[in-house]
Amino acid sequence: MRNQSSHKAVSILGVLACSYFLTGCGGGSKTDETTVKGHYQPQAGASWQWQLTGTINQEYSVDIYDIDLFDTSSELISELHMSGHHVICYFSAGSYEPWRPDADQFEPADLGYPMDGWPDERWLDIRSNKVTQLMQSRLELASSKGCDGVEPDNVDGYANDSGFNLTAADQLTFNRFLATQAHRLGLAIGLKNDLEQVNDLVSYFDFAVNEQCTEFNECELLLPFIEANKPVLSAEYNSTYVNSASARKALCDTMNNLAFSTLILSEDLDDSIHFNCQAP
């Protein structure tokens, strides 16, 4: 799990989303549809590195680096670009993280139950106009820092014990809002997990990021992305793949046959463990 620029954009979907949230968008967006920009579209099979904590190891020969939006400087993003990498910036769109610099801007009423396994984080009420405003600002921050795309996490609150009566329709509205606004800022966007809604969202998102689809026998649910020539960036954490070369080879053979871009990592995403199934 795991500053705003002056450039603001609202799409028709964003307006509809604001109506859905009843209170309107307030000051969250100010420019019109002429702000649409082209965005990065990675292809199925793109290679990647995922590191969200610690000093970023810049030595991997991969297409994409997926790193933390808030903890990464514009200078580091520029360095990665100069080394030939595209940069995806991670942030949590569906959970409250009290250590983030914008944490004090969330309304108490929008904070739900703690997340299972992540007691410092709390689910967000994704129907809230304030939440959508803050996510818009995070997208703008990604654009201003030079990110090529974003990985918004925890976009499946409706399927969890969030403390809110979220529906599948609520989640689709929110996730499509994120995708539309990302594209208007010239950003690619990845769908993180949310496997039950892949068929409804694959046309809105440019790639998928998934954790442990092999471990939970869910990989086939991500195939619509591959069929659309969009990459599935997958990670597995099971220690069996770390400790057993034969198990690791079997996993990698399977994932390479699916055309998934698969890493075996530490769950801390700190680069302490790193195996790339695409590496020779």
Tab-separated table of C-alpha atoms in Angstrom:
chain	number	residue	atom	x	y	z
A	1	MET	CA	0.000	0.000	0.000
A	2	ARG	CA	1.207	2.412	0.232
A	3	ASN	CA	1.851	22.708	-3.633
A	4	GLN	CA	-0.289	22.526	-6.116
A	5	SER	CA	0.402	23.846	-9.589
A	6	SER	CA	-1.701	26.588	-11.103
A	7	HIS	CA	-2.702	24.294	-13.960
A	8	LYS	CA	-6.232	23.086	-13.257
A	9	ALA	CA	-8.600	21.144	-15.471
A	10	VAL	CA	-12.165	19.896	-15.359
A	11	SER	CA	-13.722	17.398	-17.709
A	12	ILE	CA	-17.356	16.698	-18.432
A	13	LEU	CA	-16.961	13.585	-16.289
A	14	GLY	CA	-15.455	15.690	-13.549
A	15	VAL	CA	-18.464	18.007	-13.631
A	16	LEU	CA	-20.794	15.043	-13.465
A	17	ALA	CA	-18.785	13.667	-10.568
A	18	CYS	CA	-19.129	16.966	-8.740
A	19	SER	CA	-22.876	16.881	-9.235
A	20	TYR	CA	-22.839	13.354	-7.886
A	21	PHE	CA	-21.081	14.572	-4.754
A	22	LEU	CA	-23.892	17.148	-4.323
A	23	THR	CA	-21.847	20.028	-3.016
A	24	GLY	CA	-20.145	21.036	-6.288
A	25	CYS	CA	-16.480	21.322	-7.053
A	26	GLY	CA	-15.818	24.603	-5.340
A	27	GLY	CA	-12.283	25.796	-6.034
A	28	GLY	CA	-10.954	22.422	-7.154
A	29	SER	CA	-10.758	23.131	-10.893
A	30	LYS	CA	-10.681	26.228	-13.037
A	31	THR	CA	-9.662	25.639	-16.623
A	32	ASP	CA	-11.734	24.386	-19.524
A	33	GLU	CA	-11.533	21.483	-21.936
A	34	THR	CA	-8.891	23.154	-24.079
A	35	THR	CA	-6.312	21.986	-21.512
A	36	VAL	CA	-6.386	18.396	-22.834
A	37	LYS	CA	-2.841	17.110	-23.516
A	38	GLY	CA	-1.442	13.940	-24.970
A	39	HIS	CA	-0.220	11.427	-22.401
A	40	TYR	CA	2.275	8.600	-22.160
A	41	GLN	CA	0.901	5.184	-23.129
A	42	PRO	CA	3.187	2.302	-22.186
A	43	GLN	CA	2.853	-0.896	-24.186
A	44	ALA	CA	2.240	-4.397	-22.910
A	45	GLY	CA	5.539	-5.923	-21.828
A	46	ALA	CA	7.088	-2.646	-20.637
A	47	SER	CA	9.703	-3.306	-17.954
A	48	TRP	CA	9.573	-1.549	-14.595
A	49	GLN	CA	11.044	-0.958	-11.161
A	50	TRP	CA	8.849	-0.269	-8.125
A	51	GLN	CA	10.408	1.370	-5.085
A	52	LEU	CA	8.439	3.512	-2.631
A	53	THR	CA	10.825	3.739	0.322
A	54	GLY	CA	14.530	4.332	0.823
A	55	THR	CA	17.042	5.939	-1.510
A	56	ILE	CA	15.963	5.188	-5.064
A	57	ASN	CA	18.272	2.780	-6.863
A	58	GLN	CA	18.637	4.332	-10.310
A	59	GLU	CA	20.733	1.528	-11.793
A	60	TYR	CA	17.997	-0.643	-13.287
A	61	SER	CA	17.712	-0.819	-17.056
A	62	VAL	CA	13.923	-0.617	-17.293
A	63	ASP	CA	11.312	1.416	-19.143
A	64	ILE	CA	9.419	2.639	-16.072
A	65	TYR	CA	10.248	3.690	-12.531
A	66	ASP	CA	7.262	3.729	-10.143
A	67	ILE	CA	8.157	5.910	-7.136
A	68	ASP	CA	6.424	7.955	-4.433
A	69	LEU	CA	4.865	11.262	-5.508
A	70	PHE	CA	5.505	13.163	-2.284
A	71	ASP	CA	8.917	11.738	-1.392
A	72	THR	CA	10.429	12.196	-4.851
A	73	SER	CA	11.930	15.498	-5.960
A	74	SER	CA	11.506	17.039	-9.389
A	75	GLU	CA	15.287	16.774	-9.706
A	76	LEU	CA	15.248	13.004	-9.267
A	77	ILE	CA	12.433	12.676	-11.800
A	78	SER	CA	14.504	14.735	-14.234
A	79	GLU	CA	17.539	12.503	-13.625
A	80	LEU	CA	15.482	9.404	-14.365
A	81	HIS	CA	14.200	11.013	-17.547
A	82	MET	CA	17.722	11.827	-18.643
A	83	SER	CA	18.622	8.167	-18.087
A	84	GLY	CA	15.870	7.126	-20.479
A	85	HIS	CA	13.178	6.104	-17.987
A	86	HIS	CA	9.526	7.074	-17.765
A	87	VAL	CA	8.377	7.937	-14.243
A	88	ILE	CA	5.119	6.862	-12.607
A	89	CYS	CA	4.306	8.612	-9.339
A	90	TYR	CA	2.510	6.748	-6.555
A	91	PHE	CA	-0.046	8.264	-4.194
A	92	SER	CA	-2.963	6.874	-2.248
A	93	ALA	CA	-6.280	8.045	-3.670
A	94	GLY	CA	-8.560	6.042	-1.406
A	95	SER	CA	-6.877	6.208	1.990
A	96	TYR	CA	-5.821	8.872	4.464
A	97	GLU	CA	-2.120	8.838	5.368
A	98	PRO	CA	-1.472	11.143	8.338
A	99	TRP	CA	2.173	11.804	7.409
A	100	ARG	CA	1.433	13.373	4.022
A	101	PRO	CA	1.878	17.155	3.691
A	102	ASP	CA	-1.782	17.702	2.777
A	103	ALA	CA	-3.153	15.470	5.558
A	104	ASP	CA	-4.561	18.387	7.569
A	105	GLN	CA	-6.783	19.379	4.643
A	106	PHE	CA	-9.041	16.312	4.901
A	107	GLU	CA	-12.354	16.657	6.700
A	108	PRO	CA	-12.743	14.419	9.793
A	109	ALA	CA	-16.093	13.197	8.467
A	110	ASP	CA	-14.326	11.813	5.386
A	111	LEU	CA	-12.049	9.493	7.378
A	112	GLY	CA	-13.350	5.955	7.751
A	113	TYR	CA	-12.140	2.765	9.386
A	114	PRO	CA	-8.434	1.871	9.630
A	115	MET	CA	-7.179	-0.248	6.774
A	116	ASP	CA	-6.598	-3.907	7.482
A	117	GLY	CA	-2.847	-4.382	7.851
A	118	TRP	CA	-2.159	-0.636	7.719
A	119	PRO	CA	-3.469	0.724	11.044
A	120	ASP	CA	-2.079	4.235	10.471
A	121	GLU	CA	-4.155	4.601	7.312
A	122	ARG	CA	-7.917	5.105	7.111
A	123	TRP	CA	-10.293	4.646	4.230
A	124	LEU	CA	-11.628	7.822	2.629
A	125	ASP	CA	-15.174	8.667	1.639
A	126	ILE	CA	-14.604	8.848	-2.106
A	127	ARG	CA	-18.054	10.448	-2.573
A	128	SER	CA	-16.814	13.574	-0.786
A	129	ASN	CA	-16.220	16.720	-2.798
A	130	LYS	CA	-13.270	17.562	-0.516
A	131	VAL	CA	-11.626	14.230	-1.263
A	132	THR	CA	-11.967	14.727	-5.012
A	133	GLN	CA	-10.543	18.248	-4.716
A	134	LEU	CA	-7.491	16.945	-2.859
A	135	MET	CA	-6.973	14.144	-5.369
A	136	GLN	CA	-7.168	16.720	-8.155
A	137	SER	CA	-4.426	18.658	-6.365
A	138	ARG	CA	-2.299	15.525	-6.096
A	139	LEU	CA	-2.666	14.937	-9.824
A	140	GLU	CA	-1.619	18.538	-10.437
A	141	LEU	CA	1.394	18.029	-8.193
A	142	ALA	CA	2.378	14.991	-10.262
A	143	SER	CA	2.096	17.061	-13.422
A	144	SER	CA	4.108	19.934	-11.993
A	145	LYS	CA	6.910	17.583	-10.856
A	146	GLY	CA	7.247	16.095	-14.323
A	147	CYS	CA	5.766	12.648	-13.675
A	148	ASP	CA	4.762	10.801	-16.846
A	149	GLY	CA	1.939	9.034	-15.059
A	150	VAL	CA	0.412	8.158	-11.715
A	151	GLU	CA	-0.419	5.089	-9.680
A	152	PRO	CA	-3.344	5.973	-7.381
A	153	ASP	CA	-3.634	3.301	-4.690
A	154	ASN	CA	-6.580	1.940	-2.702
A	155	VAL	CA	-9.195	2.522	-5.382
A	156	ASP	CA	-11.321	-0.399	-4.194
A	157	GLY	CA	-12.790	0.919	-0.951
A	158	TYR	CA	-16.246	-0.279	-1.955
A	159	ALA	CA	-15.016	-3.880	-1.658
A	160	ASN	CA	-13.553	-3.329	1.832
A	161	ASP	CA	-14.844	-2.527	5.306
A	162	SER	CA	-14.335	1.204	4.831
A	163	GLY	CA	-16.818	2.586	7.355
A	164	PHE	CA	-18.843	4.072	4.498
A	165	ASN	CA	-21.698	2.639	2.476
A	166	LEU	CA	-19.739	2.743	-0.769
A	167	THR	CA	-21.161	1.009	-3.821
A	168	ALA	CA	-19.545	-0.361	-6.952
A	169	ALA	CA	-21.092	2.577	-8.826
A	170	ASP	CA	-19.461	5.019	-6.383
A	171	GLN	CA	-16.097	3.404	-7.052
A	172	LEU	CA	-16.519	3.501	-10.822
A	173	THR	CA	-17.416	7.196	-10.678
A	174	PHE	CA	-14.365	8.005	-8.554
A	175	ASN	CA	-11.934	5.892	-10.561
A	176	ARG	CA	-13.144	7.315	-13.868
A	177	PHE	CA	-12.844	10.796	-12.396
A	178	LEU	CA	-9.193	10.119	-11.526
A	179	ALA	CA	-8.479	8.751	-15.001
A	180	THR	CA	-10.154	11.610	-16.824
A	181	GLN	CA	-8.413	14.281	-14.777
A	182	ALA	CA	-5.037	12.543	-15.109
A	183	HIS	CA	-5.376	12.495	-18.882
A	184	ARG	CA	-6.356	16.160	-18.958
A	185	LEU	CA	-3.088	16.919	-17.211
A	186	GLY	CA	-1.109	14.849	-19.705
A	187	LEU	CA	-0.579	11.970	-17.279
A	188	ALA	CA	-0.896	8.250	-17.863
A	189	ILE	CA	-2.747	6.456	-15.081
A	190	GLY	CA	-2.686	2.900	-13.777
A	191	LEU	CA	-5.495	0.898	-12.223
A	192	LYS	CA	-4.274	-0.524	-8.914
A	193	ASN	CA	-5.842	-3.885	-8.052
A	194	ASP	CA	-9.700	-3.367	-8.147
A	195	LEU	CA	-9.902	-6.553	-10.159
A	196	GLU	CA	-13.679	-6.880	-10.146
A	197	GLN	CA	-14.002	-3.679	-12.157
A	198	VAL	CA	-11.295	-4.266	-14.753
A	199	ASN	CA	-13.737	-4.748	-17.626
A	200	ASP	CA	-15.483	-1.481	-16.786
A	201	LEU	CA	-12.248	0.487	-16.418
A	202	VAL	CA	-9.707	-0.895	-18.881
A	203	SER	CA	-10.647	1.676	-21.518
A	204	TYR	CA	-10.067	4.529	-19.035
A	205	PHE	CA	-6.692	3.383	-17.682
A	206	ASP	CA	-3.342	3.051	-19.449
A	207	PHE	CA	-1.844	0.181	-17.454
A	208	ALA	CA	-2.559	-1.955	-14.409
A	209	VAL	CA	-0.546	-2.357	-11.220
A	210	ASN	CA	-1.234	-5.511	-9.273
A	211	GLU	CA	0.040	-7.189	-6.136
A	212	GLN	CA	0.046	-10.959	-5.718
A	213	CYS	CA	-2.327	-12.017	-8.479
A	214	THR	CA	-0.476	-15.334	-8.654
A	215	GLU	CA	-0.740	-15.939	-4.931
A	216	PHE	CA	-4.488	-15.273	-5.000
A	217	ASN	CA	-5.190	-16.924	-8.385
A	218	GLU	CA	-6.471	-13.697	-9.903
A	219	CYS	CA	-4.155	-13.035	-12.830
A	220	GLU	CA	-6.696	-13.908	-15.504
A	221	LEU	CA	-8.834	-10.972	-14.385
A	222	LEU	CA	-6.108	-8.636	-15.661
A	223	LEU	CA	-5.919	-10.077	-19.173
A	224	PRO	CA	-8.170	-7.352	-20.667
A	225	PHE	CA	-5.237	-4.957	-20.227
A	226	ILE	CA	-2.891	-7.234	-22.198
A	227	GLU	CA	-5.565	-7.701	-24.868
A	228	ALA	CA	-5.670	-3.897	-25.179
A	229	ASN	CA	-1.828	-3.822	-25.464
A	230	LYS	CA	-1.586	-2.120	-22.067
A	231	PRO	CA	0.954	-3.436	-19.547
A	232	VAL	CA	0.183	-5.305	-16.373
A	233	LEU	CA	2.876	-4.311	-13.879
A	234	SER	CA	2.730	-7.057	-11.292
A	235	ALA	CA	4.552	-7.766	-8.043
A	236	GLU	CA	4.800	-10.909	-5.950
A	237	TYR	CA	6.067	-11.015	-2.368
A	238	ASN	CA	5.906	-14.694	-1.406
A	239	SER	CA	9.235	-15.763	0.122
A	240	THR	CA	9.077	-19.032	-1.834
A	241	TYR	CA	9.979	-17.092	-4.978
A	242	VAL	CA	12.892	-15.475	-3.177
A	243	ASN	CA	14.322	-18.636	-1.646
A	244	SER	CA	13.710	-21.163	-4.407
A	245	ALA	CA	15.237	-20.665	-7.842
A	246	SER	CA	12.989	-23.354	-9.332
A	247	ALA	CA	9.817	-21.779	-7.912
A	248	ARG	CA	10.987	-18.410	-9.152
A	249	LYS	CA	11.619	-19.764	-12.642
A	250	ALA	CA	8.200	-21.421	-12.745
A	251	LEU	CA	6.535	-18.173	-11.705
A	252	CYS	CA	8.484	-16.140	-14.229
A	253	ASP	CA	7.776	-18.576	-17.058
A	254	THR	CA	4.059	-18.326	-16.317
A	255	MET	CA	4.040	-14.544	-16.044
A	256	ASN	CA	6.176	-14.053	-19.139
A	257	ASN	CA	3.778	-16.267	-21.090
A	258	LEU	CA	0.953	-13.983	-19.954
A	259	ALA	CA	3.051	-10.971	-21.058
A	260	PHE	CA	2.878	-9.566	-17.527
A	261	SER	CA	5.784	-7.415	-16.324
A	262	THR	CA	6.515	-9.160	-13.043
A	263	LEU	CA	8.829	-8.311	-10.165
A	264	ILE	CA	9.542	-10.287	-6.990
A	265	LEU	CA	10.033	-7.752	-4.234
A	266	SER	CA	10.014	-7.100	-0.523
A	267	GLU	CA	6.573	-6.006	0.640
A	268	ASP	CA	8.268	-2.885	2.030
A	269	LEU	CA	9.110	-1.892	-1.566
A	270	ASP	CA	12.526	-0.714	-0.388
A	271	ASP	CA	14.656	-2.497	-3.048
A	272	SER	CA	16.005	-4.931	-0.454
A	273	ILE	CA	14.712	-7.811	-2.618
A	274	HIS	CA	14.549	-7.535	-6.383
A	275	PHE	CA	14.043	-10.183	-9.058
A	276	ASN	CA	12.796	-9.190	-12.500
A	277	CYS	CA	11.086	-11.931	-14.490
A	278	GLN	CA	11.909	-10.088	-17.713
A	279	ALA	CA	15.629	-10.015	-17.009
A	280	PRO	CA	17.729	-12.525	-18.969
